[in-house]
């Protein structure tokens, strides 16, 4: 750490109530903006200078600001091992999995060290390492994809594959990209490469030159000051909300002796506000980090060929409006930590699945375990993950069996009564997830269960009751009523095609949470039976192949050996 750099943060800590490390983290996000502005002005023809600037900024954050000397060693070990694996074993089918297991194991050491230290307000290397695990595990897969023929790759894999291993300077710049070093967002190496050599900003010839994004001087990076400042302003507002609300709605409120004396509805509201306050911190951090990436140019995501509008959402990690207004669990989760969702989908869920086969139980289980371990080992995480899986399944039943009553059976357009269903869905989603995420904030098992008990485990009861209801004959009665309703309208009942069905994402886990735990359990049992039957069949074949004395026949039963 630089001399005396901690003094102003210690003083400010006494004023606003946040810890010095938390204030330094916010300062690093703010500092990233002028640094990103300077980075953007490094000549496009000098990518090596950009890399050196990025590496210097990343090391300053780690050592000069947070004094994370051991953290530098941790990031170096992870980066060096993955680069060596990619260099020596690029064509091995096991290389990406060896890289993944190493990265997760290495991160587990940091996660456990942080958990045993039990100081959530301090900043250590764990956050940066979580981001790096996503980047480097993806890097290993991208290198391996670069050795495969194109007909074995999806469009996504073709866009991300690495055909030539990058030099050490490019690789170090990718690892230490300072605007997203401490808290994300993560991105793939080819995105970084396209940004640093400016190929990302090439506009297709089919686009009208008048619609091309405006640039300054000879730079190819479009002007990004306005969208970056909007992200910064939004992030500051969210951080301001967090600092003010946390005085009244920290998770300690749920453990206070006065909390049970409130009315039940008031307790539910307080629990919701505790979750909202915690989310404000993430909203602020991710908005500010994304804004500095946009200012550097890395957030660029193309231009609308008709309107000429430039999109800067390549690295979008959060959609607060989508979370806070979500009317179902899937919408709630899909708008949260969006880059982690992408990583789990493209580098875990689809990678576990054998080629030309549909993802099944094993893919869902692998994704769930990865998501849980990636977050850490606090019991609160696992309480939230497991309950959220069952909440998703219950919500899916309501959407399939109750929602159609509020749609016109002929046109499938919303009826006037649909607004009441929407409000009830929003209220149920928000209050249920207020309960679900409480352990994610509290972390400890005993305290999480205490907080849940003080609201009578309401989300567990309602979720269990819903699943029991839809497992009973009542579900058949609902389907019969829907069928009769459509017949009376003179149409045949056809299950509506949802967006999820069109995109093929309907059954994919979100943040590792299964969309249908019941289906996954049934599939696991079926796969186990198939394995047992296969083993029995192989055993019978071996017995048949054996001779009368129990030894395997060699096809010369009648032949005698001459002495």
Coordinates of C-alpha atoms in Angstrom, one line a residue:
X1 CA 0.0 0.0 0.0
X2 CA 1.2 3.5 -0.8
X3 CA 2.2 5.5 2.4
X4 CA -0.7 7.4 4.0
X5 CA -3.2 6.3 1.4
X6 CA -5.4 4.7 4.0
X7 CA -5.7 7.9 6.2
X8 CA -8.5 9.7 4.2
X9 CA -10.5 6.5 4.0
X10 CA -10.3 5.9 7.7
X11 CA -11.5 9.5 8.3
X12 CA -14.4 9.1 5.8
X13 CA -15.3 5.8 7.4
X14 CA -16.1 7.5 10.6
X15 CA -18.4 10.0 8.8
X16 CA -20.4 7.6 6.5
X17 CA -20.3 4.4 8.5
X18 CA -18.8 2.2 5.8
X19 CA -15.5 0.4 6.3
X20 CA -12.2 1.8 4.9
X21 CA -11.9 -1.1 2.4
X22 CA -15.5 -0.6 1.2
X23 CA -14.7 3.1 0.6
X24 CA -11.5 2.3 -1.2
X25 CA -13.4 -0.1 -3.5
X26 CA -15.9 2.7 -4.4
X27 CA -12.9 5.0 -4.9
X28 CA -11.3 2.5 -7.3
X29 CA -14.5 2.4 -9.4
X30 CA -14.5 6.2 -9.5
X31 CA -10.8 6.3 -10.4
X32 CA -11.4 3.9 -13.2
X33 CA -13.2 6.6 -15.1
X34 CA -10.3 9.1 -15.6
X35 CA -8.0 6.2 -16.1
X36 CA -10.3 4.7 -18.8
X37 CA -10.5 8.1 -20.4
X38 CA -6.7 8.1 -20.7
X39 CA -6.6 4.5 -21.9
X40 CA -9.0 5.3 -24.7
X41 CA -6.6 8.0 -25.9
X42 CA -3.7 5.7 -26.3
X43 CA -3.2 5.4 -30.1
X44 CA -5.1 2.6 -31.7
X45 CA -1.9 1.6 -33.5
X46 CA -0.1 1.0 -30.2
X47 CA -1.9 -2.0 -28.5
X48 CA 1.2 -2.8 -26.5
X49 CA 1.0 0.6 -24.8
X50 CA -2.6 -0.1 -23.9
X51 CA -1.6 -3.4 -22.4
X52 CA 1.1 -1.8 -20.3
X53 CA -1.3 0.9 -19.1
X54 CA -3.9 -1.7 -18.1
X55 CA -1.3 -3.9 -16.3
X56 CA 0.0 -0.8 -14.4
X57 CA -3.5 0.2 -13.4
X58 CA -4.4 -3.3 -12.2
X59 CA -1.2 -3.7 -10.1
X60 CA -1.8 -0.2 -8.6
X61 CA -5.3 -1.3 -7.4
X62 CA -4.1 -4.6 -6.0
X63 CA -0.9 -3.3 -4.3
X64 CA -1.0 0.4 -4.1
X65 CA -4.6 0.7 -2.9
X66 CA -5.4 -2.6 -1.1
X67 CA -1.9 -3.9 -0.3
X68 CA -2.9 -7.4 -1.7
X69 CA 0.5 -8.7 -2.2
X70 CA -0.6 -12.3 -1.6
X71 CA -3.5 -11.6 -3.9
X72 CA -1.1 -10.7 -6.7
X73 CA 0.6 -14.1 -6.1
X74 CA -2.8 -15.8 -6.2
X75 CA -3.8 -14.3 -9.5
X76 CA -0.4 -15.0 -11.0
X77 CA -0.6 -18.7 -10.0
X78 CA -4.0 -19.1 -11.6
X79 CA -3.0 -17.2 -14.8
X80 CA 0.3 -19.0 -15.2
X81 CA -1.2 -22.5 -14.8
X82 CA -4.0 -21.9 -17.3
X83 CA -1.6 -20.4 -19.8
X84 CA 0.8 -23.4 -19.4
X85 CA -2.1 -25.8 -19.9
X86 CA -3.3 -23.9 -23.0
X87 CA 0.3 -23.9 -24.3
X88 CA 1.2 -27.5 -23.7
X89 CA -2.2 -29.3 -24.0
X90 CA -4.3 -27.2 -26.5
X91 CA -5.7 -30.3 -28.3
X92 CA -6.4 -32.4 -25.2
X93 CA -10.1 -32.9 -24.6
X94 CA -9.2 -32.9 -20.8
X95 CA -7.4 -29.6 -20.9
X96 CA -10.4 -27.3 -20.2
X97 CA -11.7 -29.6 -17.5
X98 CA -8.2 -29.7 -15.8
X99 CA -8.2 -25.9 -16.0
X100 CA -11.7 -25.6 -14.6
X101 CA -11.0 -28.0 -11.6
X102 CA -7.7 -26.2 -10.8
X103 CA -9.3 -22.8 -10.9
X104 CA -12.3 -23.8 -8.7
X105 CA -10.0 -25.6 -6.2
X106 CA -7.6 -22.7 -6.1
X107 CA -10.5 -20.3 -5.5
X108 CA -12.0 -22.6 -2.8
X109 CA -8.8 -22.0 -0.7
X110 CA -9.4 -18.2 -0.9
X111 CA -13.2 -18.6 -0.2
X112 CA -12.5 -20.7 2.9
X113 CA -9.8 -18.3 4.1
X114 CA -12.3 -15.4 3.9
X115 CA -15.0 -17.4 5.6
X116 CA -12.7 -18.3 8.5
X117 CA -11.5 -14.7 8.8
X118 CA -15.2 -13.7 9.1
X119 CA -14.7 -10.1 8.2
X120 CA -17.2 -9.3 5.4
X121 CA -16.4 -5.6 5.3
X122 CA -12.8 -6.2 4.3
X123 CA -11.7 -6.4 0.6
X124 CA -9.5 -9.4 -0.2
X125 CA -8.6 -11.1 -3.5
X126 CA -11.7 -13.4 -3.5
X127 CA -13.8 -11.0 -5.6
X128 CA -11.2 -10.6 -8.2
X129 CA -10.5 -14.3 -8.2
X130 CA -14.2 -15.1 -8.8
X131 CA -14.1 -12.9 -11.9
X132 CA -10.8 -14.5 -13.1
X133 CA -12.2 -18.0 -12.7
X134 CA -14.9 -17.1 -15.3
X135 CA -12.4 -15.4 -17.6
X136 CA -9.7 -18.1 -17.5
X137 CA -12.1 -21.2 -17.6
X138 CA -13.7 -19.6 -20.7
X139 CA -10.2 -18.9 -22.1
X140 CA -9.2 -22.6 -21.8
X141 CA -12.4 -23.7 -23.6
X142 CA -11.8 -21.0 -26.3
X143 CA -8.3 -22.3 -26.9
X144 CA -9.6 -25.9 -27.2
X145 CA -12.4 -24.8 -29.6
X146 CA -9.7 -23.3 -31.8
X147 CA -8.3 -26.8 -32.5
X148 CA -11.7 -28.2 -33.6
X149 CA -13.2 -28.3 -37.1
X150 CA -15.8 -25.6 -37.7
X151 CA -18.6 -28.2 -38.3
X152 CA -18.3 -29.2 -34.6
X153 CA -18.7 -25.7 -33.3
X154 CA -21.8 -23.6 -32.6
X155 CA -22.0 -20.0 -33.8
X156 CA -21.1 -18.8 -30.3
X157 CA -18.0 -21.1 -30.2
X158 CA -16.9 -19.8 -33.6
X159 CA -17.1 -16.2 -32.4
X160 CA -15.1 -17.0 -29.2
X161 CA -12.5 -19.6 -30.4
X162 CA -8.8 -18.7 -30.1
X163 CA -6.9 -19.9 -33.2
X164 CA -3.5 -18.6 -32.0
X165 CA -2.4 -18.5 -28.4
X166 CA -1.9 -14.8 -27.4
X167 CA 1.4 -13.4 -26.3
X168 CA 2.1 -12.8 -22.6
X169 CA 1.6 -9.1 -22.8
X170 CA -1.9 -9.4 -24.3
X171 CA -2.7 -12.2 -21.8
X172 CA -1.6 -10.2 -18.8
X173 CA -3.7 -7.2 -20.0
X174 CA -6.7 -9.5 -20.3
X175 CA -6.2 -10.8 -16.8
X176 CA -5.5 -7.4 -15.2
X177 CA -8.0 -5.2 -17.0
X178 CA -8.5 -2.7 -14.2
X179 CA -12.0 -1.4 -14.9
X180 CA -13.5 -4.8 -14.2
X181 CA -10.6 -6.3 -12.1
X182 CA -12.2 -6.2 -8.6
X183 CA -15.9 -6.9 -9.3
X184 CA -16.4 -7.7 -13.0
X185 CA -17.9 -7.8 -15.4
X186 CA -16.2 -10.8 -17.0
X187 CA -15.7 -11.2 -20.7
X188 CA -14.0 -13.5 -23.2
X189 CA -10.5 -13.1 -24.6
X190 CA -11.7 -12.6 -28.2
X191 CA -13.8 -9.6 -27.0
X192 CA -10.7 -8.1 -25.4
X193 CA -8.6 -8.8 -28.5
X194 CA -11.2 -7.2 -30.7
X195 CA -11.3 -4.2 -28.5
X196 CA -7.5 -3.7 -28.2
X197 CA -6.9 -4.1 -31.9
X198 CA -10.1 -2.1 -32.7
X199 CA -11.5 -4.8 -35.0
X200 CA -14.5 -4.7 -32.7
X201 CA -15.4 -1.3 -34.1
X202 CA -15.4 -2.3 -37.8
X203 CA -18.8 -1.4 -39.3
X204 CA -20.2 -3.7 -42.0
X205 CA -20.2 -2.3 -45.5
X206 CA -23.9 -2.7 -45.7
X207 CA -24.5 0.1 -43.2
X208 CA -25.1 3.5 -44.5
X209 CA -21.9 5.7 -43.8
X210 CA -24.2 8.3 -42.4
X211 CA -25.3 5.8 -39.7
X212 CA -21.8 5.0 -38.5
X213 CA -21.1 5.8 -34.9
X214 CA -19.3 9.1 -34.4
X215 CA -15.7 9.1 -33.3
X216 CA -13.1 11.7 -32.3
X217 CA -10.0 12.5 -34.3
X218 CA -8.5 9.3 -35.7
X219 CA -9.8 6.9 -33.1
X220 CA -11.9 4.0 -34.2
X221 CA -13.6 3.7 -30.7
X222 CA -16.9 5.6 -30.9
X223 CA -17.8 8.4 -28.5
X224 CA -18.9 6.8 -25.3
X225 CA -18.8 9.6 -22.7
X226 CA -22.5 10.0 -22.4
X227 CA -23.6 6.4 -21.8
X228 CA -20.6 6.0 -19.4
X229 CA -21.6 9.0 -17.4
X230 CA -25.2 7.8 -17.2
X231 CA -24.0 4.5 -15.8
X232 CA -21.8 6.4 -13.3
X233 CA -24.6 8.6 -12.2
X234 CA -26.9 5.6 -11.7
X235 CA -24.3 3.8 -9.8
X236 CA -23.7 6.7 -7.5
X237 CA -27.4 6.9 -6.8
X238 CA -27.6 3.2 -5.9
X239 CA -24.5 3.5 -3.6
X240 CA -26.1 6.5 -2.0
X241 CA -29.3 4.6 -1.4
X242 CA -27.3 1.7 0.0
X243 CA -25.3 3.9 2.4
X244 CA -28.5 5.5 3.7
X245 CA -30.8 2.5 3.8
X246 CA -28.1 0.3 5.5
X247 CA -28.4 2.4 8.6
X248 CA -31.9 1.1 9.0
X249 CA -32.1 -2.2 7.1
X250 CA -28.9 -4.1 7.6
X251 CA -29.4 -7.9 8.1
X252 CA -28.9 -7.4 11.8
X253 CA -32.4 -6.0 12.0
X254 CA -33.7 -9.5 11.3
X255 CA -31.8 -10.8 14.3
X256 CA -32.7 -8.0 16.6
X257 CA -35.0 -8.8 19.6
X258 CA -37.4 -6.1 18.5
X259 CA -38.1 -7.6 15.1
X260 CA -40.5 -10.4 16.3
X261 CA -42.6 -7.8 18.1
X262 CA -43.6 -6.2 14.8
X263 CA -46.8 -7.3 13.0
X264 CA -46.3 -10.1 10.4
X265 CA -46.9 -7.9 7.4
X266 CA -44.4 -5.4 8.9
X267 CA -41.8 -8.1 9.3
X268 CA -42.2 -9.2 5.7
X269 CA -41.8 -5.6 4.6
X270 CA -38.6 -5.2 6.7
X271 CA -37.2 -8.5 5.3
X272 CA -37.9 -7.2 1.8
X273 CA -36.2 -3.9 2.5
X274 CA -33.1 -5.8 3.9
X275 CA -32.9 -7.6 0.6
X276 CA -33.4 -4.5 -1.4
X277 CA -30.8 -2.6 0.5
X278 CA -28.3 -5.4 -0.1
X279 CA -29.1 -5.3 -3.8
X280 CA -28.5 -1.6 -4.0
X281 CA -24.8 -2.2 -3.2
X282 CA -24.5 -4.6 -6.1
X283 CA -26.5 -2.4 -8.4
X284 CA -24.1 0.5 -7.7
X285 CA -20.9 -1.5 -7.9
X286 CA -21.9 -3.2 -11.2
X287 CA -23.2 0.0 -12.8
X288 CA -20.0 1.9 -12.0
X289 CA -17.8 -0.9 -13.2
X290 CA -19.8 -1.3 -16.4
X291 CA -19.6 2.5 -17.0
X292 CA -15.8 2.6 -16.9
X293 CA -15.7 -0.4 -19.4
X294 CA -18.0 1.6 -21.7
X295 CA -15.8 4.7 -21.4
X296 CA -12.8 2.6 -22.4
X297 CA -14.9 1.3 -25.4
X298 CA -15.1 -2.4 -24.3
X299 CA -18.9 -2.1 -23.8
X300 CA -19.5 -1.5 -27.5
X301 CA -22.1 -3.9 -28.9
X302 CA -22.7 -2.8 -32.5
X303 CA -24.9 -0.2 -34.2
X304 CA -28.5 -0.3 -35.4
X305 CA -28.3 -0.2 -39.2
X306 CA -31.6 1.7 -39.5
X307 CA -31.4 4.3 -36.7
X308 CA -27.7 4.5 -36.3
X309 CA -28.1 4.0 -32.5
X310 CA -25.0 2.6 -30.8
X311 CA -25.4 -0.2 -28.3
X312 CA -23.2 -0.3 -25.2
X313 CA -24.7 -3.3 -23.5
X314 CA -22.0 -5.9 -24.3
X315 CA -21.0 -6.1 -20.6
X316 CA -24.3 -5.4 -19.0
X317 CA -24.4 -7.4 -15.7
X318 CA -27.6 -6.2 -14.0
X319 CA -31.0 -4.9 -14.8
X320 CA -32.5 -3.4 -11.6
X321 CA -35.8 -2.6 -13.2
X322 CA -36.1 -6.2 -14.4
X323 CA -35.3 -7.5 -10.9
X324 CA -37.6 -5.2 -8.9
X325 CA -40.6 -5.6 -11.3
X326 CA -40.2 -9.3 -12.1
X327 CA -43.5 -11.2 -12.1
X328 CA -41.9 -14.6 -12.0
X329 CA -38.8 -16.3 -10.6
X330 CA -37.1 -16.8 -14.0
X331 CA -37.3 -13.1 -14.9
X332 CA -36.1 -12.2 -11.4
X333 CA -32.9 -14.4 -11.8
X334 CA -32.2 -13.7 -15.5
X335 CA -31.9 -10.0 -14.7
X336 CA -29.4 -10.6 -11.9
X337 CA -25.7 -11.2 -12.4
X338 CA -26.2 -11.6 -16.1
X339 CA -22.6 -12.4 -17.1
X340 CA -22.4 -15.2 -14.6
X341 CA -25.6 -16.6 -16.2
X342 CA -23.8 -16.5 -19.6
X343 CA -20.7 -18.2 -18.2
X344 CA -22.7 -21.0 -16.5
X345 CA -24.7 -21.6 -19.7
X346 CA -21.9 -21.5 -22.3
X347 CA -19.0 -23.0 -20.3
X348 CA -20.7 -25.4 -17.9
X349 CA -24.3 -26.4 -18.9
X350 CA -23.6 -26.9 -22.6
X351 CA -20.1 -28.2 -22.1
X352 CA -21.2 -31.1 -19.8
X353 CA -23.7 -32.2 -22.5
X354 CA -22.2 -34.6 -25.1
X355 CA -22.3 -33.4 -28.7
X356 CA -25.6 -33.9 -30.5
X357 CA -27.5 -34.7 -27.3
X358 CA -29.9 -32.6 -25.3
X359 CA -28.8 -31.3 -21.8
X360 CA -30.3 -33.4 -19.0
X361 CA -29.9 -34.0 -15.3
X362 CA -26.2 -34.2 -15.3
X363 CA -25.9 -30.8 -17.0
X364 CA -28.3 -29.3 -14.5
X365 CA -26.5 -30.8 -11.5
X366 CA -23.1 -29.8 -12.8
X367 CA -24.3 -26.2 -13.3
X368 CA -25.9 -26.1 -9.8
X369 CA -22.8 -27.4 -8.1
X370 CA -20.6 -25.0 -10.0
X371 CA -22.8 -22.0 -9.2
X372 CA -22.9 -22.9 -5.5
X373 CA -19.2 -23.5 -5.2
X374 CA -18.3 -20.4 -7.2
X375 CA -20.2 -18.3 -4.7
X376 CA -18.5 -19.9 -1.7
X377 CA -19.2 -22.2 1.2
X378 CA -21.4 -20.2 3.5
X379 CA -24.5 -22.3 4.5
X380 CA -26.8 -19.3 3.6
X381 CA -25.9 -19.6 0.0
X382 CA -27.1 -23.2 -0.2
X383 CA -30.3 -22.5 1.7
X384 CA -31.1 -19.8 -0.9
X385 CA -30.1 -21.9 -3.9
X386 CA -32.0 -25.0 -2.9
X387 CA -35.2 -23.1 -2.0
X388 CA -35.0 -21.0 -5.2
X389 CA -35.0 -24.2 -7.3
X390 CA -38.3 -25.3 -5.9
X391 CA -39.7 -21.8 -6.1
X392 CA -39.0 -21.9 -9.8
X393 CA -40.8 -25.1 -10.3
X394 CA -43.9 -23.8 -8.4
X395 CA -43.9 -20.6 -10.4
X396 CA -43.8 -22.6 -13.6
X397 CA -46.9 -24.5 -12.6
X398 CA -48.8 -21.3 -12.0
X399 CA -47.7 -19.9 -15.4
X400 CA -48.8 -23.0 -17.3
X401 CA -52.0 -23.7 -15.4
X402 CA -53.4 -20.5 -14.0
X403 CA -52.1 -17.7 -16.3
X404 CA -54.1 -19.0 -19.4
X405 CA -57.4 -18.1 -17.6
X406 CA -56.4 -14.4 -17.9
X407 CA -55.7 -14.6 -21.7
X408 CA -58.2 -14.6 -24.5
X409 CA -58.6 -18.3 -25.6
X410 CA -58.7 -17.2 -29.3
X411 CA -56.1 -14.5 -29.6
X412 CA -54.1 -15.3 -26.5
X413 CA -54.0 -11.6 -25.8
X414 CA -54.4 -10.3 -22.1
X415 CA -57.9 -9.9 -20.8
X416 CA -58.8 -6.8 -18.7
X417 CA -58.5 -9.1 -15.6
X418 CA -54.9 -9.9 -16.5
X419 CA -53.6 -6.8 -14.6
X420 CA -54.8 -8.4 -11.4
X421 CA -52.9 -11.6 -12.2
X422 CA -49.8 -9.5 -13.0
X423 CA -50.0 -7.7 -9.7
X424 CA -50.5 -10.9 -7.7
X425 CA -47.6 -12.5 -9.6
X426 CA -45.4 -9.5 -8.9
X427 CA -46.3 -9.4 -5.2
X428 CA -45.8 -13.2 -4.8
X429 CA -42.4 -13.1 -6.6
X430 CA -41.1 -10.2 -4.6
X431 CA -42.2 -11.4 -1.2
X432 CA -41.1 -14.9 -1.9
X433 CA -37.6 -13.9 -3.0
X434 CA -37.3 -11.5 -0.1
X435 CA -37.5 -14.7 2.0
X436 CA -35.3 -16.7 -0.3
X437 CA -32.4 -14.3 -0.4
X438 CA -32.3 -13.5 3.3
X439 CA -29.8 -16.3 4.0
X440 CA -27.7 -15.1 1.1
X441 CA -27.3 -11.8 3.0
X442 CA -27.0 -13.3 6.5
X443 CA -24.7 -16.2 5.5
X444 CA -24.7 -18.1 8.8
X445 CA -27.0 -21.2 9.1
X446 CA -28.3 -20.6 12.7
X447 CA -29.0 -16.9 12.0
X448 CA -30.6 -17.7 8.7
X449 CA -33.0 -20.2 10.2
X450 CA -33.8 -17.8 13.0
X451 CA -34.7 -15.0 10.6
X452 CA -36.9 -17.5 8.6
X453 CA -38.6 -18.7 11.7
X454 CA -39.5 -15.1 12.7
X455 CA -41.7 -14.9 9.6
X456 CA -43.0 -18.5 10.1
X457 CA -41.2 -19.9 7.1
X458 CA -43.9 -18.5 4.9
X459 CA -42.2 -19.0 1.6
X460 CA -41.4 -22.6 2.3
X461 CA -45.0 -23.3 3.3
X462 CA -46.5 -21.5 0.3
X463 CA -44.0 -23.2 -2.1
X464 CA -44.7 -26.6 -0.6
X465 CA -48.4 -26.1 -0.7
X466 CA -48.3 -25.0 -4.3
X467 CA -46.3 -28.0 -5.3
X468 CA -48.6 -30.3 -3.4
X469 CA -51.6 -28.7 -5.1
X470 CA -50.2 -29.2 -8.6
X471 CA -49.3 -32.7 -7.8
X472 CA -52.9 -33.5 -6.7
X473 CA -55.9 -34.1 -8.9
X474 CA -56.6 -30.4 -8.8
X475 CA -54.1 -29.9 -11.6
X476 CA -56.1 -32.2 -13.9
X477 CA -59.3 -30.2 -13.0
X478 CA -57.6 -27.0 -14.0
X479 CA -56.5 -28.4 -17.3
X480 CA -60.0 -29.7 -17.8
X481 CA -61.5 -26.3 -17.1
X482 CA -59.0 -24.7 -19.6
X483 CA -59.9 -27.3 -22.2
X484 CA -63.6 -26.6 -21.8
X485 CA -63.0 -22.9 -21.9
X486 CA -61.2 -23.1 -25.2
X487 CA -63.8 -25.5 -26.7
X488 CA -66.6 -23.1 -25.8
X489 CA -64.6 -20.4 -27.6
X490 CA -64.6 -22.6 -30.7
X491 CA -60.8 -23.3 -30.8
X492 CA -58.6 -26.2 -30.0
X493 CA -56.5 -25.8 -26.9
X494 CA -52.9 -25.4 -27.9
X495 CA -50.1 -24.7 -25.5
X496 CA -48.9 -21.2 -26.1
X497 CA -45.4 -20.8 -27.5
X498 CA -43.4 -18.8 -25.0
X499 CA -40.2 -16.9 -25.7
X500 CA -38.3 -19.6 -23.8
X501 CA -39.7 -22.3 -26.1
X502 CA -38.6 -20.3 -29.1
X503 CA -35.1 -19.7 -27.9
X504 CA -34.6 -23.1 -26.3
X505 CA -33.8 -21.7 -22.9
X506 CA -37.0 -22.9 -21.1
X507 CA -35.3 -25.7 -19.3
X508 CA -31.9 -24.2 -18.8
X509 CA -30.8 -23.4 -15.3
X510 CA -30.6 -19.7 -14.3
X511 CA -27.6 -19.0 -12.0
X512 CA -27.3 -22.7 -11.7
X513 CA -30.9 -23.2 -10.4
X514 CA -32.8 -25.9 -12.1
X515 CA -36.0 -24.9 -13.8
X516 CA -37.6 -28.2 -12.8
X517 CA -36.1 -30.1 -9.9
X518 CA -38.8 -32.8 -10.1
X519 CA -38.0 -33.5 -13.7
X520 CA -34.3 -33.6 -12.9
X521 CA -34.8 -36.1 -10.1
X522 CA -37.0 -38.3 -12.3
X523 CA -34.3 -38.2 -15.0
X524 CA -31.6 -39.0 -12.5
X525 CA -33.6 -42.1 -11.4
X526 CA -34.1 -43.1 -15.1
X527 CA -30.4 -42.7 -15.9
X528 CA -29.5 -44.8 -12.8
X529 CA -31.8 -47.6 -13.9
X530 CA -30.4 -47.5 -17.4
X531 CA -26.9 -47.8 -16.0
X532 CA -27.9 -50.7 -13.8
X533 CA -29.6 -52.5 -16.6
X534 CA -26.6 -51.9 -18.9
X535 CA -24.3 -53.4 -16.2
X536 CA -26.6 -56.4 -15.8
X537 CA -26.6 -57.0 -19.6
X538 CA -22.8 -56.8 -19.8
X539 CA -22.6 -59.3 -16.9
X540 CA -24.9 -61.8 -18.7
X541 CA -22.8 -61.4 -21.9
X542 CA -19.7 -62.3 -20.0
X543 CA -21.3 -65.3 -18.4
X544 CA -22.5 -66.6 -21.8
X545 CA -19.0 -66.0 -23.2
X546 CA -17.5 -68.1 -20.4
X547 CA -17.0 -71.9 -20.8
X548 CA -18.5 -74.7 -18.6
X549 CA -15.6 -74.4 -16.1
X550 CA -16.2 -70.7 -15.8
X551 CA -13.3 -69.7 -17.9
X552 CA -13.7 -67.6 -21.0
X553 CA -14.0 -69.7 -24.2
X554 CA -11.3 -69.3 -26.9
X555 CA -13.4 -70.9 -29.7
X556 CA -11.4 -74.2 -29.5
X557 CA -13.5 -76.2 -27.0
X558 CA -12.9 -79.6 -28.5
X559 CA -9.2 -79.1 -29.1
X560 CA -6.8 -81.0 -26.8
X561 CA -3.4 -79.8 -26.0
X562 CA -0.7 -82.3 -27.0
X563 CA 2.2 -82.9 -24.8

